[in-house]
mmCIF file as gemmi writes it, N, C-alpha and C atoms, coordinates in Angstrom:
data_model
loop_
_atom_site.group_PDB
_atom_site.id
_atom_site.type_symbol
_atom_site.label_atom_id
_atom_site.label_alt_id
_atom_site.label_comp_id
_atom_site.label_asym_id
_atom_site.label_entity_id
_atom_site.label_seq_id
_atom_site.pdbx_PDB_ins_code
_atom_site.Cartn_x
_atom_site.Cartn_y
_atom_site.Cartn_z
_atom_site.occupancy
_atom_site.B_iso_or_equiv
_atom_site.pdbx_formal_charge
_atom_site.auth_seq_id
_atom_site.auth_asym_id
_atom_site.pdbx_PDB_model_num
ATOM 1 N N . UNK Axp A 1 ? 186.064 126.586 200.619 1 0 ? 1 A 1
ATOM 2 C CA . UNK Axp A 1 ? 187.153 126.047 199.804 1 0 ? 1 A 1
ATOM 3 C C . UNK Axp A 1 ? 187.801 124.882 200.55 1 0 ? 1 A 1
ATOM 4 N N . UNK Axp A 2 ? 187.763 123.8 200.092 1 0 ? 2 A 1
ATOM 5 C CA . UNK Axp A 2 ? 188.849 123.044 200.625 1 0 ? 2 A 1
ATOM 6 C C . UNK Axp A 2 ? 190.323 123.088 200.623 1 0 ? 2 A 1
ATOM 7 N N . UNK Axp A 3 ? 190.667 122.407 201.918 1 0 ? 3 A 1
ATOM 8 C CA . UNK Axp A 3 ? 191.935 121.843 201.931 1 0 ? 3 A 1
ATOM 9 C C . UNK Axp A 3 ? 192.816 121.53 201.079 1 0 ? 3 A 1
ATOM 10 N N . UNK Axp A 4 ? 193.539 122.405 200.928 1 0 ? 4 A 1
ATOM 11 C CA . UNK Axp A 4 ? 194.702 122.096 200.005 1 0 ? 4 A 1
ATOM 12 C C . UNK Axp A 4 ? 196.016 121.319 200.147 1 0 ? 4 A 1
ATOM 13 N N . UNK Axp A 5 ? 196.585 120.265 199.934 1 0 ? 5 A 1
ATOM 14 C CA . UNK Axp A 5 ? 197.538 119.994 200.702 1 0 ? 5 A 1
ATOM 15 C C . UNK Axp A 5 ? 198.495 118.873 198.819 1 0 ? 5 A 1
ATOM 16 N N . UNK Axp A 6 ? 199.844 118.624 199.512 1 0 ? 6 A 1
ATOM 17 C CA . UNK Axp A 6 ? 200.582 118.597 198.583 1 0 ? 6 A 1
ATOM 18 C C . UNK Axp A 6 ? 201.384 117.918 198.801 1 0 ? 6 A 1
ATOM 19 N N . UNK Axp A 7 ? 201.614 117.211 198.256 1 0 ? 7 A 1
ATOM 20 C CA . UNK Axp A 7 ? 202.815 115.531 198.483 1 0 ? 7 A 1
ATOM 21 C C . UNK Axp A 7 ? 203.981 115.516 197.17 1 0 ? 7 A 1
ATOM 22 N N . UNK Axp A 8 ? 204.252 114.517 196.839 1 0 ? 8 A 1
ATOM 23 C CA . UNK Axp A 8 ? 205.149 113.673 196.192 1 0 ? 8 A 1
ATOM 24 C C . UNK Axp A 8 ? 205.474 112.526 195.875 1 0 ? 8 A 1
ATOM 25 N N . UNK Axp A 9 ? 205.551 111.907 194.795 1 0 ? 9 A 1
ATOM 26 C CA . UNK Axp A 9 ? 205.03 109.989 194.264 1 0 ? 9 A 1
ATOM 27 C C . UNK Axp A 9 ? 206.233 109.996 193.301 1 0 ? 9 A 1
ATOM 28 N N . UNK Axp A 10 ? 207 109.121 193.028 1 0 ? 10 A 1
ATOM 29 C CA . UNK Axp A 10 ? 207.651 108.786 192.542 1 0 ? 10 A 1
ATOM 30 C C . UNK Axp A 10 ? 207.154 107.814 191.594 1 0 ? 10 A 1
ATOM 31 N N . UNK Axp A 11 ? 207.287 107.754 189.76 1 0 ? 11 A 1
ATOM 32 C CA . UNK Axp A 11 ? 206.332 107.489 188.933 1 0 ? 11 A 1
ATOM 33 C C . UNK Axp A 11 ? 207.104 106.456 188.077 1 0 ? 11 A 1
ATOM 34 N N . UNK Axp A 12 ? 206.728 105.445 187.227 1 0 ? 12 A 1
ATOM 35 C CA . UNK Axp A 12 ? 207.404 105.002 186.121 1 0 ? 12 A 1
ATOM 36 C C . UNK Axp A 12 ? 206.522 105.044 184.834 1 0 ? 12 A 1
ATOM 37 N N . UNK Axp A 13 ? 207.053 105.901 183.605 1 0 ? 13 A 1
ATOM 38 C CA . UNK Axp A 13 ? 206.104 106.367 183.052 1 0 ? 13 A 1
ATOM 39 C C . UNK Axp A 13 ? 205.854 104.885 182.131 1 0 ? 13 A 1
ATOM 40 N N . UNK Axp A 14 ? 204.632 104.577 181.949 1 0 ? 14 A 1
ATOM 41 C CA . UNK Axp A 14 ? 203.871 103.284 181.14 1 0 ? 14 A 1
ATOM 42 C C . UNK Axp A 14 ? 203.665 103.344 179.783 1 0 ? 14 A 1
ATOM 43 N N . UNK Axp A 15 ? 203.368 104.56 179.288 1 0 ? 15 A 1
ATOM 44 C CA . UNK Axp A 15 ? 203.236 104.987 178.016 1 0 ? 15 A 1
ATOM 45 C C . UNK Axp A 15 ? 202.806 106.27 177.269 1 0 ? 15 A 1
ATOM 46 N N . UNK Axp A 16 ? 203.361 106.975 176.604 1 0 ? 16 A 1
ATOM 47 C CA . UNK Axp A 16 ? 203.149 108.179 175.923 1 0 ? 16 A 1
ATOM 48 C C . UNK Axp A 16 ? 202.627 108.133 174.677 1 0 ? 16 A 1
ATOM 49 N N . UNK Axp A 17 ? 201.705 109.014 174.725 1 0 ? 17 A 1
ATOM 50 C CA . UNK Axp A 17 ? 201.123 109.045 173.453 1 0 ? 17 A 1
ATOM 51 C C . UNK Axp A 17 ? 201.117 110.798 172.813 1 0 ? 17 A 1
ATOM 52 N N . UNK Axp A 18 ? 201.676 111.216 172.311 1 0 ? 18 A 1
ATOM 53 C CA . UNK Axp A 18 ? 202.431 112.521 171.568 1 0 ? 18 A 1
ATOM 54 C C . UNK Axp A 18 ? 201.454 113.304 171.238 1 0 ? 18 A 1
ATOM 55 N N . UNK Axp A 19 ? 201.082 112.622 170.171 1 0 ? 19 A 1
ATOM 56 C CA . UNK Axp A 19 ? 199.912 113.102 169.493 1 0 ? 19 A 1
ATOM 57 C C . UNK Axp A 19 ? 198.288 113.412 169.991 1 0 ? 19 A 1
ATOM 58 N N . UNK Axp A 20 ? 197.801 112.321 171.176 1 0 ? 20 A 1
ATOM 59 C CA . UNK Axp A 20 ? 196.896 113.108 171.873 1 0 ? 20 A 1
ATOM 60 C C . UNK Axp A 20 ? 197.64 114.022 172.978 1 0 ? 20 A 1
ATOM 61 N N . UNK Axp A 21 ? 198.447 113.73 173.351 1 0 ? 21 A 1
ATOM 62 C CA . UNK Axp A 21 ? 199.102 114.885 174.386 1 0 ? 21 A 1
ATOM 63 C C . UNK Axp A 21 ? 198.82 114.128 175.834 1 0 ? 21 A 1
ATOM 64 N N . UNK Axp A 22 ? 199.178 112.713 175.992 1 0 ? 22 A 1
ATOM 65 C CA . UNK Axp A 22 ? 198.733 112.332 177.483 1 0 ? 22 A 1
ATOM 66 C C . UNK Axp A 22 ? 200.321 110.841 177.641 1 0 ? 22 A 1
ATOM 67 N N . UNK Axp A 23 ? 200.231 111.376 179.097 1 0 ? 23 A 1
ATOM 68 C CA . UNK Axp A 23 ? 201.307 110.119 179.428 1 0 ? 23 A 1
ATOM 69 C C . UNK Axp A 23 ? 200.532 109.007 180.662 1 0 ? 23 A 1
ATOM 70 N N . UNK Axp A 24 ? 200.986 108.062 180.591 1 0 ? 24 A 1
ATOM 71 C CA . UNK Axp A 24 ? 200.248 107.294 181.545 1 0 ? 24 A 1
ATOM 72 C C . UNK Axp A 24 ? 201.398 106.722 182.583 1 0 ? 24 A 1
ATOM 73 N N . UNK Axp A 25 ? 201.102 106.707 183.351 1 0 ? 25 A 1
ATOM 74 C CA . UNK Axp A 25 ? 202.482 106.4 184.784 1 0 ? 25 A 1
ATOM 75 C C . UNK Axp A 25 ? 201.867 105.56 185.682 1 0 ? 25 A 1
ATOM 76 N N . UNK Axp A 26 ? 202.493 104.518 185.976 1 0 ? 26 A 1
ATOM 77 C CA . UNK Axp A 26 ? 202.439 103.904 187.141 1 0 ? 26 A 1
ATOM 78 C C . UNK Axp A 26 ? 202.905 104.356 189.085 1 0 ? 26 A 1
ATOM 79 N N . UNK Axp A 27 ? 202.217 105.189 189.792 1 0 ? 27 A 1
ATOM 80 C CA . UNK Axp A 27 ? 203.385 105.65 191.024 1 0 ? 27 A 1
ATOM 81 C C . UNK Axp A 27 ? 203.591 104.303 191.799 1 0 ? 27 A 1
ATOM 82 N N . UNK Axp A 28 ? 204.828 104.701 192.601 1 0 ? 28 A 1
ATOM 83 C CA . UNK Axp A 28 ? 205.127 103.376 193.533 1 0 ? 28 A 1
ATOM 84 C C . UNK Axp A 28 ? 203.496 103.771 194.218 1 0 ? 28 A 1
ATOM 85 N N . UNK Axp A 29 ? 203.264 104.535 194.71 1 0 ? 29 A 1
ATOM 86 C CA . UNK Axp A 29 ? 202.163 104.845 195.825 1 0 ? 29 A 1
ATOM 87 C C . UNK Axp A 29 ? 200.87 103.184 195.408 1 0 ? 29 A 1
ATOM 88 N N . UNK Axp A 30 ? 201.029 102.592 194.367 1 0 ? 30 A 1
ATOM 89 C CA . UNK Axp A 30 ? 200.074 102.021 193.757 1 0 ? 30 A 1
ATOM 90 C C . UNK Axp A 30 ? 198.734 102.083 193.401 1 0 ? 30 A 1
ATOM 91 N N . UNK Axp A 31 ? 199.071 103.653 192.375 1 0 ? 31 A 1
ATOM 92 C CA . UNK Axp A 31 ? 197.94 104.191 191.601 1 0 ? 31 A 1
ATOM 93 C C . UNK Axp A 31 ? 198.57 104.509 190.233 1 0 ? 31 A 1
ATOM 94 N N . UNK Axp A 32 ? 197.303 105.172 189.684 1 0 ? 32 A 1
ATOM 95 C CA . UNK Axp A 32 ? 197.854 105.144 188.262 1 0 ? 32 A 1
ATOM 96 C C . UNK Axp A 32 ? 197.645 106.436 187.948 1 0 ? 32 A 1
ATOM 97 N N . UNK Axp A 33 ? 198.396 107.402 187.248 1 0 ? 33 A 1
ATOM 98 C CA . UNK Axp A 33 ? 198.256 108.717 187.376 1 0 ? 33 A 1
ATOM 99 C C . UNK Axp A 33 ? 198.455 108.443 185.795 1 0 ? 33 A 1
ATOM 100 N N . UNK Axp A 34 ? 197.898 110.086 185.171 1 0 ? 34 A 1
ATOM 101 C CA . UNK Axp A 34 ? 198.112 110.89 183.967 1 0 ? 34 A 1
ATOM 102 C C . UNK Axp A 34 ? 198.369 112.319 183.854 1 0 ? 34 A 1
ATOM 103 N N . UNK Axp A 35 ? 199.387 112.226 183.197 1 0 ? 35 A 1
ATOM 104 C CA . UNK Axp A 35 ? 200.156 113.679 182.376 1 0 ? 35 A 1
ATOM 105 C C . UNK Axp A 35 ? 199.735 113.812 181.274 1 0 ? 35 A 1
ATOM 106 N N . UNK Axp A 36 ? 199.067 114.901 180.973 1 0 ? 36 A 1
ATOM 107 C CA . UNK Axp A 36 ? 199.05 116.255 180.252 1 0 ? 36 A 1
ATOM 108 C C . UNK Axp A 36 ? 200.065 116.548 179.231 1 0 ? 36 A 1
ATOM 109 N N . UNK Axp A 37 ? 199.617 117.64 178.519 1 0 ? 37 A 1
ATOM 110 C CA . UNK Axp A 37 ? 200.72 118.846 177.454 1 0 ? 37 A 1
ATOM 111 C C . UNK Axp A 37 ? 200.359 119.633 178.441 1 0 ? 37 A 1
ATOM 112 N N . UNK Axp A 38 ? 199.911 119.804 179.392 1 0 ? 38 A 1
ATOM 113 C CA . UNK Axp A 38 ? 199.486 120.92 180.009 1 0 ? 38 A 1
ATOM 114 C C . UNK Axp A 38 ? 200.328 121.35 181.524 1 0 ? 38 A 1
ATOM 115 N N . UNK Axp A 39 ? 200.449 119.686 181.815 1 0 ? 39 A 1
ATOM 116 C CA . UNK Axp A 39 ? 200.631 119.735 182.802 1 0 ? 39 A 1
ATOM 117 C C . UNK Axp A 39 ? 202.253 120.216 183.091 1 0 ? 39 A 1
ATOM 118 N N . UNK Axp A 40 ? 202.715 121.119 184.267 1 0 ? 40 A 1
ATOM 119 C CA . UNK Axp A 40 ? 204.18 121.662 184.498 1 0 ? 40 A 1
ATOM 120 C C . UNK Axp A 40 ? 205.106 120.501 183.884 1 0 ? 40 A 1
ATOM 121 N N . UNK Axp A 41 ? 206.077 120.972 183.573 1 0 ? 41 A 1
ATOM 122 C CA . UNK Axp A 41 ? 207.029 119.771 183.456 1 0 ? 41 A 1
ATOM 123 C C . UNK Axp A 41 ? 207.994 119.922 182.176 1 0 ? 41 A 1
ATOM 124 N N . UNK Axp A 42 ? 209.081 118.596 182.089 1 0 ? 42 A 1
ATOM 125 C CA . UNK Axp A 42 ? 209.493 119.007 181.024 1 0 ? 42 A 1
ATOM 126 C C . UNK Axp A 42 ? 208.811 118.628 179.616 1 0 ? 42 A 1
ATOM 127 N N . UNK Axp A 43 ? 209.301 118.455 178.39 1 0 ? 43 A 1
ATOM 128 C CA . UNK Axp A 43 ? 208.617 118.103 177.245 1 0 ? 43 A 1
ATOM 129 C C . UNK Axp A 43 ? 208.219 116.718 177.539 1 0 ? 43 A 1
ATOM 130 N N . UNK Axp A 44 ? 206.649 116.618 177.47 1 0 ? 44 A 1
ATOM 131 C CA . UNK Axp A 44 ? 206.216 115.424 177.446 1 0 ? 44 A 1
ATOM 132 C C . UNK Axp A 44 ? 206.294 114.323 176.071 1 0 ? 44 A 1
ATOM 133 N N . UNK Axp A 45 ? 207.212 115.189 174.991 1 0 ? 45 A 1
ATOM 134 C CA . UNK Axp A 45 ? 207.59 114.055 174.04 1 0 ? 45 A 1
ATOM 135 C C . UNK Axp A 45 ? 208.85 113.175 174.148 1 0 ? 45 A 1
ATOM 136 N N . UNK Axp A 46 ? 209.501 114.011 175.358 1 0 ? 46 A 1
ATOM 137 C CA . UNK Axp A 46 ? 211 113.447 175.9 1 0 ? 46 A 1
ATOM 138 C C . UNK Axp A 46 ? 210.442 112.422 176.57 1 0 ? 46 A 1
ATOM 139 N N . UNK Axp A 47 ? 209.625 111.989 177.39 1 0 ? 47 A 1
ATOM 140 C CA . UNK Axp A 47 ? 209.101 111.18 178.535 1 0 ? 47 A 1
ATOM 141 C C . UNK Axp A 47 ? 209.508 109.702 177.376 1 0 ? 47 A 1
ATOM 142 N N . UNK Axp A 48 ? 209.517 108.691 178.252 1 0 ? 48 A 1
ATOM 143 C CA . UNK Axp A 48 ? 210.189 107.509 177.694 1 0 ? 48 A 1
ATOM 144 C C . UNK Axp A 48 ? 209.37 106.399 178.497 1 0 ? 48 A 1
ATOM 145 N N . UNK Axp A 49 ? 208.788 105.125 178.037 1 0 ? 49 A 1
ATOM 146 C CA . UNK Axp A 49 ? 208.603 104.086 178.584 1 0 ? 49 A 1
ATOM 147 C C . UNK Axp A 49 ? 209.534 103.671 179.46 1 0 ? 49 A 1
ATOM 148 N N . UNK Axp A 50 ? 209.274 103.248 180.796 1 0 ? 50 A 1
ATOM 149 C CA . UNK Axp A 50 ? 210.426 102.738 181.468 1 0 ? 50 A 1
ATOM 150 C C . UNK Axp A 50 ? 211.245 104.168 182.71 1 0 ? 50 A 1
ATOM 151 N N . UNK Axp A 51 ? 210.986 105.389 182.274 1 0 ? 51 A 1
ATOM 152 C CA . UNK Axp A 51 ? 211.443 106.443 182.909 1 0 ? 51 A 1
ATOM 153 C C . UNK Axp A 51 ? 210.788 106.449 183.953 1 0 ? 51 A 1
ATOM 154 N N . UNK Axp A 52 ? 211.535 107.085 184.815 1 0 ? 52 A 1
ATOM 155 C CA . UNK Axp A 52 ? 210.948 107.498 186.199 1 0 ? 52 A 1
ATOM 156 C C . UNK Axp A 52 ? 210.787 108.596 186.07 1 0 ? 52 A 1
ATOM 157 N N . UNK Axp A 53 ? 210.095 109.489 186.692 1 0 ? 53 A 1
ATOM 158 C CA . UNK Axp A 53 ? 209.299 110.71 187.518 1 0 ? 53 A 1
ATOM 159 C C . UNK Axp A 53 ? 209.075 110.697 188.441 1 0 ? 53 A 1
ATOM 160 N N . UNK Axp A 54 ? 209.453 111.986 188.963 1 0 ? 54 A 1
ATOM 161 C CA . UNK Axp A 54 ? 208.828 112.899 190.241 1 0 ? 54 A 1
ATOM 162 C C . UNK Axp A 54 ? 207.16 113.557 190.23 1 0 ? 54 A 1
ATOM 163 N N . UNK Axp A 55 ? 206.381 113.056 190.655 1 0 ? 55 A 1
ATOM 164 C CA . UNK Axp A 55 ? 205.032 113.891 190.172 1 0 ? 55 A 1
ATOM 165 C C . UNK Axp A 55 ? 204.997 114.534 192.057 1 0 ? 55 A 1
ATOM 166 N N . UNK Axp A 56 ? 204.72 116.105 191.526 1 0 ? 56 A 1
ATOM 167 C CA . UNK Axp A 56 ? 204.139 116.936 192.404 1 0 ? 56 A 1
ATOM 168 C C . UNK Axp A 56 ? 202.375 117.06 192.283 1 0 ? 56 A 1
ATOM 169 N N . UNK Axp A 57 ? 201.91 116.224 193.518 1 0 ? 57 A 1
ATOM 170 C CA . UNK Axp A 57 ? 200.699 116.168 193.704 1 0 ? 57 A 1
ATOM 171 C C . UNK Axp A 57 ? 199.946 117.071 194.418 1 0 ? 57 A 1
ATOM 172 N N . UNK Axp A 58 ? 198.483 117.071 193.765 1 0 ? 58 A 1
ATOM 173 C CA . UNK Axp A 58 ? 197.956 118.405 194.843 1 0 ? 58 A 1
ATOM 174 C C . UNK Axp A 58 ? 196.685 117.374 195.253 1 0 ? 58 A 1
ATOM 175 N N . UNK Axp A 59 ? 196.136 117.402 196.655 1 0 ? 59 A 1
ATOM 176 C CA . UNK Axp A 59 ? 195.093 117.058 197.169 1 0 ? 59 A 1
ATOM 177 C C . UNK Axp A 59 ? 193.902 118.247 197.187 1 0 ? 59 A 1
ATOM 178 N N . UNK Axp A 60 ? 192.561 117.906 196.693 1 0 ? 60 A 1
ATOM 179 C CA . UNK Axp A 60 ? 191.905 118.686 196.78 1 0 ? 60 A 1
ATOM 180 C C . UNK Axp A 60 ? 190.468 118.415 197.184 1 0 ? 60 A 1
ATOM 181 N N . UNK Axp A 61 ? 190.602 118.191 198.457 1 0 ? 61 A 1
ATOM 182 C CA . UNK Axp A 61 ? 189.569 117.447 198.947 1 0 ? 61 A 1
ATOM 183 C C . UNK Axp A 61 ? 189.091 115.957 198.594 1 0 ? 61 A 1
ATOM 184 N N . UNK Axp A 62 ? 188.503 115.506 197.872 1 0 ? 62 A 1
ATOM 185 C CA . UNK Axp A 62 ? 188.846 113.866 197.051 1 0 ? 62 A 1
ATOM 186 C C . UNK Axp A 62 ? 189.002 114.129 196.398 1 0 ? 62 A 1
ATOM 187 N N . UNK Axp A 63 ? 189.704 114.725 195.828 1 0 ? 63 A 1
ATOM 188 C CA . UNK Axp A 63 ? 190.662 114.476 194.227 1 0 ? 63 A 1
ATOM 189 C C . UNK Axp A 63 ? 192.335 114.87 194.316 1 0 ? 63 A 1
ATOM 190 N N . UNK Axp A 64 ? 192.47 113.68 194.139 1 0 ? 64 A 1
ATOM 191 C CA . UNK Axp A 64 ? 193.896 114.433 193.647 1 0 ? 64 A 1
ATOM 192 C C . UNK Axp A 64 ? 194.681 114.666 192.225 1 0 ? 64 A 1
ATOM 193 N N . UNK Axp A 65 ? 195.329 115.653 191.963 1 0 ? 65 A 1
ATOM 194 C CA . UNK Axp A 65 ? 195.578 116.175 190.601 1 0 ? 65 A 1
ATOM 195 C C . UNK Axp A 65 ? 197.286 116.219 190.544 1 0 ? 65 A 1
ATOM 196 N N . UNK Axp A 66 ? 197.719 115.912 189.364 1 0 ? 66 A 1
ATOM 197 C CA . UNK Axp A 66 ? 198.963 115.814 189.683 1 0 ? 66 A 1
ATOM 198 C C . UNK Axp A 66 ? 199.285 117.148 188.775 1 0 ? 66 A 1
ATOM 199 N N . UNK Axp A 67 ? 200.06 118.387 189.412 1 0 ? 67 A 1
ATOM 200 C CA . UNK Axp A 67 ? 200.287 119.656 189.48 1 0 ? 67 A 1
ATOM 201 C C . UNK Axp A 67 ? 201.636 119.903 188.51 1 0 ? 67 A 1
ATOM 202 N N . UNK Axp A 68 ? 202.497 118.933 188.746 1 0 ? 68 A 1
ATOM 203 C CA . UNK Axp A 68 ? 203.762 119.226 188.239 1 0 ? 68 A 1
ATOM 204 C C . UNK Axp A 68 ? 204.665 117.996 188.299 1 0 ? 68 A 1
ATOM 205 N N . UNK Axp A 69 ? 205.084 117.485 186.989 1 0 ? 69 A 1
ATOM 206 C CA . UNK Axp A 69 ? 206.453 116.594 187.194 1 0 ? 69 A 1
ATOM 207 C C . UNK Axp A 69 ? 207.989 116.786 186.807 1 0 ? 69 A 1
ATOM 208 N N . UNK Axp A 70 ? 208.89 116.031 186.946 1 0 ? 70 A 1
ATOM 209 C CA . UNK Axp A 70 ? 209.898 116.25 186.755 1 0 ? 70 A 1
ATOM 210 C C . UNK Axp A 70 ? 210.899 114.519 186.555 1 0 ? 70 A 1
ATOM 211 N N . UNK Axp A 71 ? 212.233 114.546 185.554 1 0 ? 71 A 1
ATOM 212 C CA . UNK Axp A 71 ? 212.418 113.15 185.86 1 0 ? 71 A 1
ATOM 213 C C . UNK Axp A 71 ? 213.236 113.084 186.975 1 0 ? 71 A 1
ATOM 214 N N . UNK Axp A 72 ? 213.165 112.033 187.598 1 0 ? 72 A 1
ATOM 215 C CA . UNK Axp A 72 ? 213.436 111.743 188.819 1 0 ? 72 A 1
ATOM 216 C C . UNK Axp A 72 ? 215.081 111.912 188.819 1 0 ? 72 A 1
ATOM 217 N N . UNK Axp A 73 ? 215.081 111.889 189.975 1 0 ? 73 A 1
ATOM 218 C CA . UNK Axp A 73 ? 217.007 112.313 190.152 1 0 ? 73 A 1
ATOM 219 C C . UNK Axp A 73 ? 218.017 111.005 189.714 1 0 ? 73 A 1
ATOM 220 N N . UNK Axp A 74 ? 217.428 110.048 190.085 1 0 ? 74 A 1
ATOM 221 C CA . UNK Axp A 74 ? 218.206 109.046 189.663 1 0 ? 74 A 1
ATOM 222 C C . UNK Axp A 74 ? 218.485 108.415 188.071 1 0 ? 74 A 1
ATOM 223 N N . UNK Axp A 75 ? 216.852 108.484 187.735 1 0 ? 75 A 1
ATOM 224 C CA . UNK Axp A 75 ? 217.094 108.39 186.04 1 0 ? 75 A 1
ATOM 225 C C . UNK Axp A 75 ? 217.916 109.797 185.291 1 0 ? 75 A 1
ATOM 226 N N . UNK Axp A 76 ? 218.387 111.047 185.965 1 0 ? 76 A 1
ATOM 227 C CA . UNK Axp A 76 ? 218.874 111.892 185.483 1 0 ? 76 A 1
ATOM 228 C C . UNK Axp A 76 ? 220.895 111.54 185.56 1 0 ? 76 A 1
ATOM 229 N N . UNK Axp A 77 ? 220.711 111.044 186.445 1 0 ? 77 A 1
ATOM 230 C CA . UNK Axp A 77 ? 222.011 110.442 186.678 1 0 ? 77 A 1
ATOM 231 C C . UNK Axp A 77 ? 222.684 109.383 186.14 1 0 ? 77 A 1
ATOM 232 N N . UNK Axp A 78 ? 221.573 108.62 185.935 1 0 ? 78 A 1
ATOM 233 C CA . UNK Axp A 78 ? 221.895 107.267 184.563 1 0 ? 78 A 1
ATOM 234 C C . UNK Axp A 78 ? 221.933 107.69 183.425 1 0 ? 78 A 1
ATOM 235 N N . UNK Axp A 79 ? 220.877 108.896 182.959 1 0 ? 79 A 1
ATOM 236 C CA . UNK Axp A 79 ? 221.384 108.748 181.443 1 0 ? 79 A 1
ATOM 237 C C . UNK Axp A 79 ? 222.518 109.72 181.419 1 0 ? 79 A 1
ATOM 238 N N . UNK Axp A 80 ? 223.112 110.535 182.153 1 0 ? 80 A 1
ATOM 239 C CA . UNK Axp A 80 ? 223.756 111.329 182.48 1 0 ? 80 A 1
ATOM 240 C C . UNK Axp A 80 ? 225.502 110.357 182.415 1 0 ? 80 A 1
ATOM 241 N N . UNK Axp A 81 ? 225.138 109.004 182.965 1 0 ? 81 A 1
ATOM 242 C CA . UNK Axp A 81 ? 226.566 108.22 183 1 0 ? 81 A 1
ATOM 243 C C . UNK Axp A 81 ? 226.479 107.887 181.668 1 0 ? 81 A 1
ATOM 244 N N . UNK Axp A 82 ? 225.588 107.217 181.077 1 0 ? 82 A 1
ATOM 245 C CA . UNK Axp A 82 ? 225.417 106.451 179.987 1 0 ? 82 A 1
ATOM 246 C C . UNK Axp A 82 ? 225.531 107.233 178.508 1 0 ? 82 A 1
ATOM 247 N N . UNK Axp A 83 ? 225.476 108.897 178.357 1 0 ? 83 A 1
ATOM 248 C CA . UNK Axp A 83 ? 226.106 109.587 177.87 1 0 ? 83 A 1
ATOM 249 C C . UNK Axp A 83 ? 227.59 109.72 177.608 1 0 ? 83 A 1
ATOM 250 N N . UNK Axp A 84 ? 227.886 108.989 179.007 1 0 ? 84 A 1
ATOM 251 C CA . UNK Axp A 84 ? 229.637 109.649 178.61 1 0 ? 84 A 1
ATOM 252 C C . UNK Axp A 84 ? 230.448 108.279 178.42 1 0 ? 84 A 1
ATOM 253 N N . UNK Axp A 85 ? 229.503 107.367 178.106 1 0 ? 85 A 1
ATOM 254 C CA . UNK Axp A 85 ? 230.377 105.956 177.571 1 0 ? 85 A 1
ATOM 255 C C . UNK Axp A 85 ? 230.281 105.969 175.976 1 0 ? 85 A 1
């Protein structure tokens, strides 16, 4: 079995598409990752062009799979201000 090992990328999501069930993200890391309906996280119909994410990555020997996301702390805090105007 290989090596398992597990990081963190900070994402800006590029585009959602609902209906097949896939998001496409840009990470700073400068790669290009994809989300799932499957994948952990919150509702991938909430995900927004322009949003940031947290993607929890898993290494698995050469591949890496992205395990779990979340939106990032800071875009939670903006729309969080921008609510109460």
């Amino acid at each position: 079995m290989p090596n398992l090992t597990t990081s963190t990328v900070t994402a800006t999501v590029e585009d959602v598409l609902p209906r097949v069930g896939l998001a496409y993200l840009a990470g700073d890391d400068h790669r290009d990752w994809t989300i799932t309906r499957s994948t952990s996280g919150s509702e991938l119909e909430s995900l927004a062009p322009g949003q940031r994410v947290t993607l929890t990555i898993e290494q698995r020997g050469r591949y890496s799979v992205v395990r779990k996301y979340a939106v990032a702390p800071r875009a939670q805090a903006k729309a969080a201000s921008s609510a109460s105007h």
